[in-house]
Amino acid sequence: MAATGMVPTDKAPYALRQETGDLAEGAAKLAGEIGATGVEALLASANRNLRSKGAAGALGSMKPKPSEWYAFDDRDQDTTDWYPQGLTCGEDSGSIGVPVFMVSWYFKPGAGERGIRVSFASPKSLKYQHALLVEAKPDGSYGPINIHAGGIAAYGDLLYVADTEKGLRVFDLGNLLDLRTAQNDLGDAKRIGRHGRKFHAFGYRYVVPQTDLWRVVQAGPHFSFVSIDRSGGTPQLITGEYREKSPGGWVGRWDLPFAGGEPSDAFVLGHPKIQGAVSRGGTWYLSQATDSTANGKLLVHAGDTLQTRPFPIGPEDLTVQGGKLWSVTEFKDKRVIFGVAL
C-alpha cells in the first residue's frame, strides 16, 4: 500500500505489556459493595434524547448526506466542557443483547478535572445515558481519569479505551455500577469517590471502574484511536496514532482475544490528522479531520487504490454496525453519530 500512503513497518515499537496492578482488585471491591448491572439495564433507564437527523450543521457541505444520523440533546450540543471522541457499538462487542452505540467524551477545562465518560445510546429508542469511567483504589474509593479517550472499542464485556501516552485502558461492561443501588440519591455533583458512607460521581448515576492496563513497551508511539475488525476468521483489535503532519502516524492490528505483545501487522500513515481507522478484509477506512468549520474526509484504501469520500465536520473514531460505517463528530452544536455505506 506504499503508493497510497500506508507503508508496512516494523511491529516491535508498538508492543504492549499488561500492567493490571491493583486495578482489578479495586474494581471488584466496588462491585461487591455497590452491585453490578449491565448495558441493557442502563439503556432501560436512559435519561437523554437523541434527535434523528438533528444538528444538520455537522454535515457542512457533505453530499450526499449520510443515510442516518442522530444528534445529542441540547445540553450536550451546547457544552464546551465535554467533547465526544471515541465510538464503538454492540456488534463490536458481540455479547450485548440490544443495538447500542457507545461514545467516549473527554473533559476539556484545565481546572476541576472530571475525567472521561461514555454515552450509551440506543438507535431504537433514541435514548441515551452517560456513565463516568473511573480508576478504582484498593481502599474502595475511586477517582476521575484525565486522558483524551480519543477512541474506544468493545469486545465481549471489555471496553478498550485509547490512552495517548500509556496505551490501552480496559473497563468491564459487565461491571457497570449503579450508585442508586447503594444509596437513595446521586451524591454531591461536585465530588468524586467515597466520602464517609456515600459514593459520589459528579452527579452521574453510573460509573465503570477500570480493570486493566496494556502499556506501550517502548517510548514514542501514541495511542489515539481504537476499533474492532470482525470481517475475517479471527477478530482483530486496531489502534493507531493521530499526527498533525504526515508522515508519522501509524495503525496496527492485534488478534483477539487480546494478549498484548507486538501487533500482527503495522503501517505508517502518509496522511495527517487521522482520527479513526477500521479495516474490512483488504480495505482500510480512515477518518480525516480538518477544523471546526470545514468538512473532513473518509479515505478508503483498497489494495493500491485510494478513494476520497465526503465526510462531515469534525469526524472522529470509526465503527461498523448494520453493514454501515459509523463515526461521531466533536464540535459544539455539531455533535452527531452518523452512518454511511461501506
Coordinates of C-alpha atoms in Angstrom, one line a residue:
M1 CA 0.0 0.0 0.0
A2 CA 3.0 2.3 -0.2
A3 CA 1.7 4.1 -3.3
T4 CA -1.4 5.2 -1.5
G5 CA 0.0 6.3 1.8
M6 CA 0.1 3.2 4.0
V7 CA 3.6 1.7 4.3
P8 CA 4.3 -1.6 6.1
T9 CA 6.6 -1.0 9.1
D10 CA 8.4 -2.8 11.9
K11 CA 5.9 -4.0 14.5
A12 CA 8.2 -4.0 17.6
P13 CA 7.8 -0.3 18.5
Y14 CA 4.0 -0.8 19.1
A15 CA 4.3 -3.8 21.5
L16 CA 2.1 -3.7 24.6
R17 CA 2.5 -5.4 28.0
Q18 CA -0.1 -6.0 30.7
E19 CA 0.1 -4.0 33.9
T20 CA -3.0 -4.8 35.9
G21 CA -1.6 -3.8 39.3
D22 CA -4.4 -3.3 41.8
L23 CA -7.0 -2.1 39.3
A24 CA -9.0 -5.4 39.2
E25 CA -8.9 -5.6 43.0
G26 CA -10.3 -2.1 43.4
A27 CA -13.0 -2.7 40.8
A28 CA -14.1 -5.9 42.4
K29 CA -14.3 -4.3 45.8
L30 CA -16.6 -1.6 44.4
A31 CA -18.8 -4.1 42.5
G32 CA -19.1 -6.1 45.8
E33 CA -20.4 -3.1 47.7
I34 CA -22.5 -1.3 45.0
G35 CA -23.7 -4.2 42.9
A36 CA -23.1 -4.6 39.1
T37 CA -25.6 -4.1 36.3
G38 CA -25.4 -4.3 32.5
V39 CA -25.8 -2.3 29.4
E40 CA -29.4 -3.4 28.7
A41 CA -30.5 -2.2 32.2
L42 CA -28.7 1.1 31.8
L43 CA -30.4 1.7 28.5
A44 CA -33.8 0.9 30.0
S45 CA -33.3 3.9 32.4
A46 CA -31.7 6.2 29.8
N47 CA -32.5 9.9 30.6
R48 CA -31.5 11.8 27.5
N49 CA -32.9 12.0 24.0
L50 CA -31.3 11.6 20.6
R51 CA -32.7 13.6 17.7
S52 CA -32.9 11.7 14.4
K53 CA -31.4 14.0 11.7
G54 CA -30.8 16.8 14.2
A55 CA -27.8 19.2 14.3
A56 CA -27.6 19.1 10.5
G57 CA -24.9 21.8 10.6
A58 CA -22.5 19.0 11.4
L59 CA -22.8 17.8 7.8
G60 CA -21.5 21.1 6.3
S61 CA -21.2 20.7 2.5
M62 CA -21.3 16.9 2.5
K63 CA -23.0 15.4 -0.5
P64 CA -24.7 13.0 -0.5
K65 CA -25.7 13.3 3.2
P66 CA -25.4 10.3 5.5
S67 CA -28.2 7.8 5.3
E68 CA -28.8 8.1 9.0
W69 CA -27.6 10.4 11.8
Y70 CA -28.5 11.1 15.4
A71 CA -27.8 14.3 17.3
F72 CA -27.1 14.6 21.0
D73 CA -29.5 16.7 23.1
D74 CA -29.2 20.5 23.5
R75 CA -27.2 20.2 26.8
D76 CA -24.6 18.1 25.1
Q77 CA -24.6 20.2 21.9
D78 CA -24.0 23.4 23.8
T79 CA -21.4 22.4 26.3
T80 CA -17.7 23.5 25.9
D81 CA -16.7 21.3 28.8
W82 CA -17.2 17.9 27.1
Y83 CA -16.1 16.7 23.6
P84 CA -17.1 13.4 22.0
Q85 CA -14.2 11.4 20.6
G86 CA -14.4 7.6 20.5
L87 CA -17.2 5.3 19.1
T88 CA -17.9 1.6 19.3
C89 CA -21.1 -0.5 19.1
G90 CA -22.9 -3.6 20.2
E91 CA -21.8 -5.5 17.1
D92 CA -18.2 -4.9 18.0
S93 CA -18.9 -6.4 21.4
G94 CA -20.8 -9.4 20.2
S95 CA -22.2 -10.0 23.6
I96 CA -24.6 -7.0 24.2
G97 CA -28.2 -8.1 23.6
V98 CA -29.5 -4.9 22.1
P99 CA -28.4 -2.4 19.4
V100 CA -26.2 0.3 21.1
F101 CA -23.6 2.9 20.3
M102 CA -21.0 3.9 22.9
V103 CA -19.4 7.3 22.6
S104 CA -16.4 8.5 24.8
W105 CA -16.1 12.1 25.8
Y106 CA -13.2 14.0 27.5
F107 CA -13.5 16.9 29.9
K108 CA -11.6 19.9 28.5
P109 CA -11.3 22.6 31.2
G110 CA -7.8 22.7 32.8
A111 CA -9.1 23.1 36.3
G112 CA -11.6 20.9 38.2
E113 CA -10.8 17.7 36.2
R114 CA -13.9 15.5 35.7
G115 CA -12.2 12.8 33.6
I116 CA -13.9 10.8 30.8
R117 CA -17.4 9.5 30.3
V118 CA -19.2 7.1 27.9
S119 CA -22.6 7.7 26.4
F120 CA -24.7 4.5 25.8
A121 CA -27.1 5.3 23.0
S122 CA -30.0 3.2 21.6
P123 CA -30.8 3.8 17.9
K124 CA -34.1 2.1 18.6
S125 CA -35.5 4.1 21.5
L126 CA -33.4 7.2 20.6
K127 CA -32.5 7.4 24.3
Y128 CA -29.0 7.7 25.8
Q129 CA -27.3 7.8 29.2
H130 CA -23.9 8.9 30.4
A131 CA -21.6 6.8 32.6
L132 CA -18.4 8.1 34.2
L133 CA -15.2 6.0 33.7
V134 CA -13.2 5.9 36.9
E135 CA -10.0 4.4 38.4
A136 CA -10.8 2.4 41.5
K137 CA -8.5 2.3 44.5
P138 CA -7.8 -0.6 46.9
D139 CA -9.4 1.3 49.8
G140 CA -12.8 1.1 48.0
S141 CA -12.8 4.7 46.6
Y142 CA -12.2 5.9 43.1
G143 CA -11.2 9.0 41.1
P144 CA -11.5 10.5 37.6
I145 CA -9.2 9.6 34.7
N146 CA -7.6 12.5 33.0
I147 CA -7.0 11.3 29.4
H148 CA -8.2 12.3 25.9
A149 CA -10.1 9.0 25.3
G150 CA -9.7 9.5 21.6
G151 CA -11.0 6.1 20.7
I152 CA -12.9 3.1 22.2
A153 CA -13.7 -0.4 21.1
A154 CA -15.9 -3.1 22.8
Y155 CA -15.1 -6.8 22.5
G156 CA -17.2 -9.1 24.7
D157 CA -17.6 -7.4 28.0
L158 CA -14.4 -5.5 27.7
L159 CA -14.2 -1.8 26.7
Y160 CA -10.7 -0.8 25.4
V161 CA -10.0 3.0 25.7
A162 CA -7.1 4.7 24.0
D163 CA -4.7 6.4 26.4
T164 CA -2.5 8.6 24.3
E165 CA 0.7 8.2 26.4
K166 CA 0.2 4.8 28.1
G167 CA -1.5 2.5 25.5
L168 CA -4.9 0.9 26.3
R169 CA -7.0 1.1 29.4
V170 CA -9.6 -1.6 29.9
F171 CA -13.1 -1.5 31.5
D172 CA -15.6 -4.3 32.2
L173 CA -19.0 -3.5 30.7
G174 CA -20.4 -6.4 32.8
N175 CA -19.4 -4.3 35.8
L176 CA -21.5 -1.2 35.3
L177 CA -22.2 0.2 38.8
D178 CA -25.5 1.9 39.5
L179 CA -25.0 4.2 42.5
R180 CA -28.7 4.3 43.2
T181 CA -28.5 0.7 44.3
A182 CA -26.1 1.8 47.1
Q183 CA -27.9 5.0 48.2
N184 CA -31.1 6.9 47.6
D185 CA -29.5 9.9 45.8
L186 CA -26.6 10.5 43.4
G187 CA -24.5 12.3 46.0
D188 CA -22.7 15.7 45.6
A189 CA -22.4 16.8 41.9
K190 CA -19.1 18.5 42.8
R191 CA -17.5 15.4 44.5
I192 CA -16.0 12.2 43.3
G193 CA -15.3 8.9 45.1
R194 CA -16.3 7.6 48.5
H195 CA -16.7 10.1 51.3
G196 CA -17.9 8.5 54.5
R197 CA -20.6 6.1 53.6
K198 CA -21.7 7.8 50.4
F199 CA -20.5 7.4 46.8
H200 CA -20.1 10.4 44.6
A201 CA -19.6 10.7 40.8
F202 CA -20.1 14.4 39.9
G203 CA -23.8 13.6 39.9
Y204 CA -23.6 10.7 37.5
R205 CA -25.8 7.7 38.2
Y206 CA -23.5 5.1 36.6
V207 CA -19.7 4.5 37.0
V208 CA -17.5 2.0 35.3
P209 CA -14.2 1.2 37.0
Q210 CA -11.0 0.4 35.1
T211 CA -10.0 -3.2 35.4
D212 CA -6.7 -3.5 33.4
L213 CA -4.0 -1.6 31.5
W214 CA -1.9 -2.5 28.5
R215 CA 1.1 -0.2 28.5
V216 CA 3.3 0.6 25.5
V217 CA 6.7 -1.1 26.0
Q218 CA 8.9 1.4 24.1
A219 CA 8.6 5.2 24.5
G220 CA 7.4 7.0 21.3
P221 CA 4.2 5.6 19.9
H222 CA 0.9 7.3 20.9
F223 CA -2.5 5.6 21.0
S224 CA -5.1 7.9 19.6
F225 CA -8.0 5.7 18.4
V226 CA -9.1 2.0 18.5
S227 CA -11.6 -0.2 16.7
I228 CA -12.6 -3.8 16.0
D229 CA -12.5 -5.8 12.7
R230 CA -14.8 -8.8 12.7
S231 CA -14.7 -9.4 9.0
G232 CA -12.2 -12.2 9.0
G233 CA -11.9 -15.6 10.7
T234 CA -10.0 -14.1 13.7
P235 CA -11.4 -10.8 15.1
Q236 CA -8.8 -8.1 15.4
L237 CA -8.3 -5.0 17.5
I238 CA -7.0 -2.0 15.6
T239 CA -5.3 1.0 17.1
G240 CA -3.2 3.9 15.8
E241 CA -1.9 7.4 16.2
Y242 CA -3.1 10.9 15.2
R243 CA -0.4 13.3 13.9
E244 CA -0.9 16.9 12.9
K245 CA 1.5 16.4 10.0
S246 CA 2.5 13.4 7.9
P247 CA 4.2 11.0 7.9
G248 CA 4.5 9.5 11.4
G249 CA 1.0 8.4 12.3
W250 CA 0.5 4.6 12.3
V251 CA -2.0 1.8 12.5
G252 CA -1.6 -1.7 13.8
R253 CA -3.8 -4.9 14.3
W254 CA -3.7 -7.4 17.1
D255 CA -5.6 -10.7 17.1
L256 CA -8.4 -11.2 19.6
P257 CA -8.8 -12.2 22.4
F258 CA -6.2 -9.6 23.2
A259 CA -2.9 -10.8 24.7
G260 CA -0.6 -7.8 24.1
G261 CA 2.8 -8.1 22.5
E262 CA 3.5 -7.0 19.0
P263 CA 0.7 -6.3 16.5
S264 CA 0.2 -8.9 13.7
D265 CA 0.9 -6.1 11.3
A266 CA 1.6 -2.3 11.3
F267 CA 1.6 0.5 8.8
V268 CA 3.0 4.1 8.8
L269 CA 0.4 6.5 7.5
G270 CA 1.2 9.1 4.9
H271 CA -1.9 11.2 5.8
P272 CA -2.1 13.8 8.6
K273 CA -5.0 14.3 11.1
I274 CA -6.3 10.7 11.0
Q275 CA -8.9 10.4 13.9
G276 CA -10.1 6.8 13.4
A277 CA -9.4 3.7 11.4
V278 CA -11.1 0.4 10.7
S279 CA -10.3 -2.4 8.3
R280 CA -12.6 -4.8 6.5
G281 CA -10.8 -7.6 4.6
G282 CA -8.2 -5.9 2.4
T283 CA -9.8 -2.4 2.7
W284 CA -8.9 0.3 5.2
Y285 CA -11.2 3.2 6.1
L286 CA -9.5 6.3 7.7
S287 CA -11.3 9.3 9.2
Q288 CA -9.5 12.5 8.4
A289 CA -10.4 15.8 10.2
T290 CA -9.7 19.5 9.3
D291 CA -11.1 22.1 11.7
S292 CA -14.4 23.2 13.3
T293 CA -15.7 24.8 10.1
A294 CA -14.5 22.6 7.2
N295 CA -15.6 19.1 6.2
G296 CA -13.5 16.1 6.9
K297 CA -12.7 13.2 4.5
L298 CA -13.1 9.5 4.5
L299 CA -10.0 7.9 3.0
V300 CA -10.6 4.4 1.6
H301 CA -7.5 2.2 0.9
A302 CA -8.2 -0.9 -1.2
G303 CA -5.1 -2.6 -2.4
D304 CA -3.1 0.0 -4.4
T305 CA -6.0 2.4 -4.8
L306 CA -7.0 5.4 -2.7
Q307 CA -10.5 6.8 -2.8
T308 CA -11.5 10.0 -1.0
R309 CA -15.1 10.4 0.1
P310 CA -17.1 13.3 1.7
F311 CA -17.4 13.3 5.4
P312 CA -19.0 15.7 8.0
I313 CA -17.2 18.4 10.0
G314 CA -15.1 17.1 12.9
P315 CA -15.2 13.3 12.3
E316 CA -13.6 11.1 14.9
D317 CA -13.4 7.4 15.7
L318 CA -15.0 4.7 13.4
T319 CA -17.0 1.5 13.9
V320 CA -19.2 -0.8 11.8
Q321 CA -22.8 -1.7 12.7
G322 CA -25.7 -2.9 10.5
G323 CA -23.5 -3.1 7.4
K324 CA -22.7 0.6 7.6
L325 CA -19.6 2.6 8.7
W326 CA -20.3 4.9 11.6
S327 CA -18.5 7.9 13.2
V328 CA -19.1 10.7 15.6
T329 CA -18.4 14.4 15.3
E330 CA -17.0 16.5 18.1
F331 CA -17.6 20.3 17.7
K332 CA -20.1 22.4 19.7
D333 CA -23.6 22.4 18.1
K334 CA -22.4 19.8 15.5
R335 CA -22.4 16.6 17.5
V336 CA -23.9 13.6 15.8
I337 CA -23.5 9.9 15.3
F338 CA -23.8 9.2 11.6
G339 CA -23.7 6.2 9.3
V340 CA -22.6 5.8 5.6
A341 CA -22.2 3.0 3.2
L342 CA -19.1 0.9 3.4

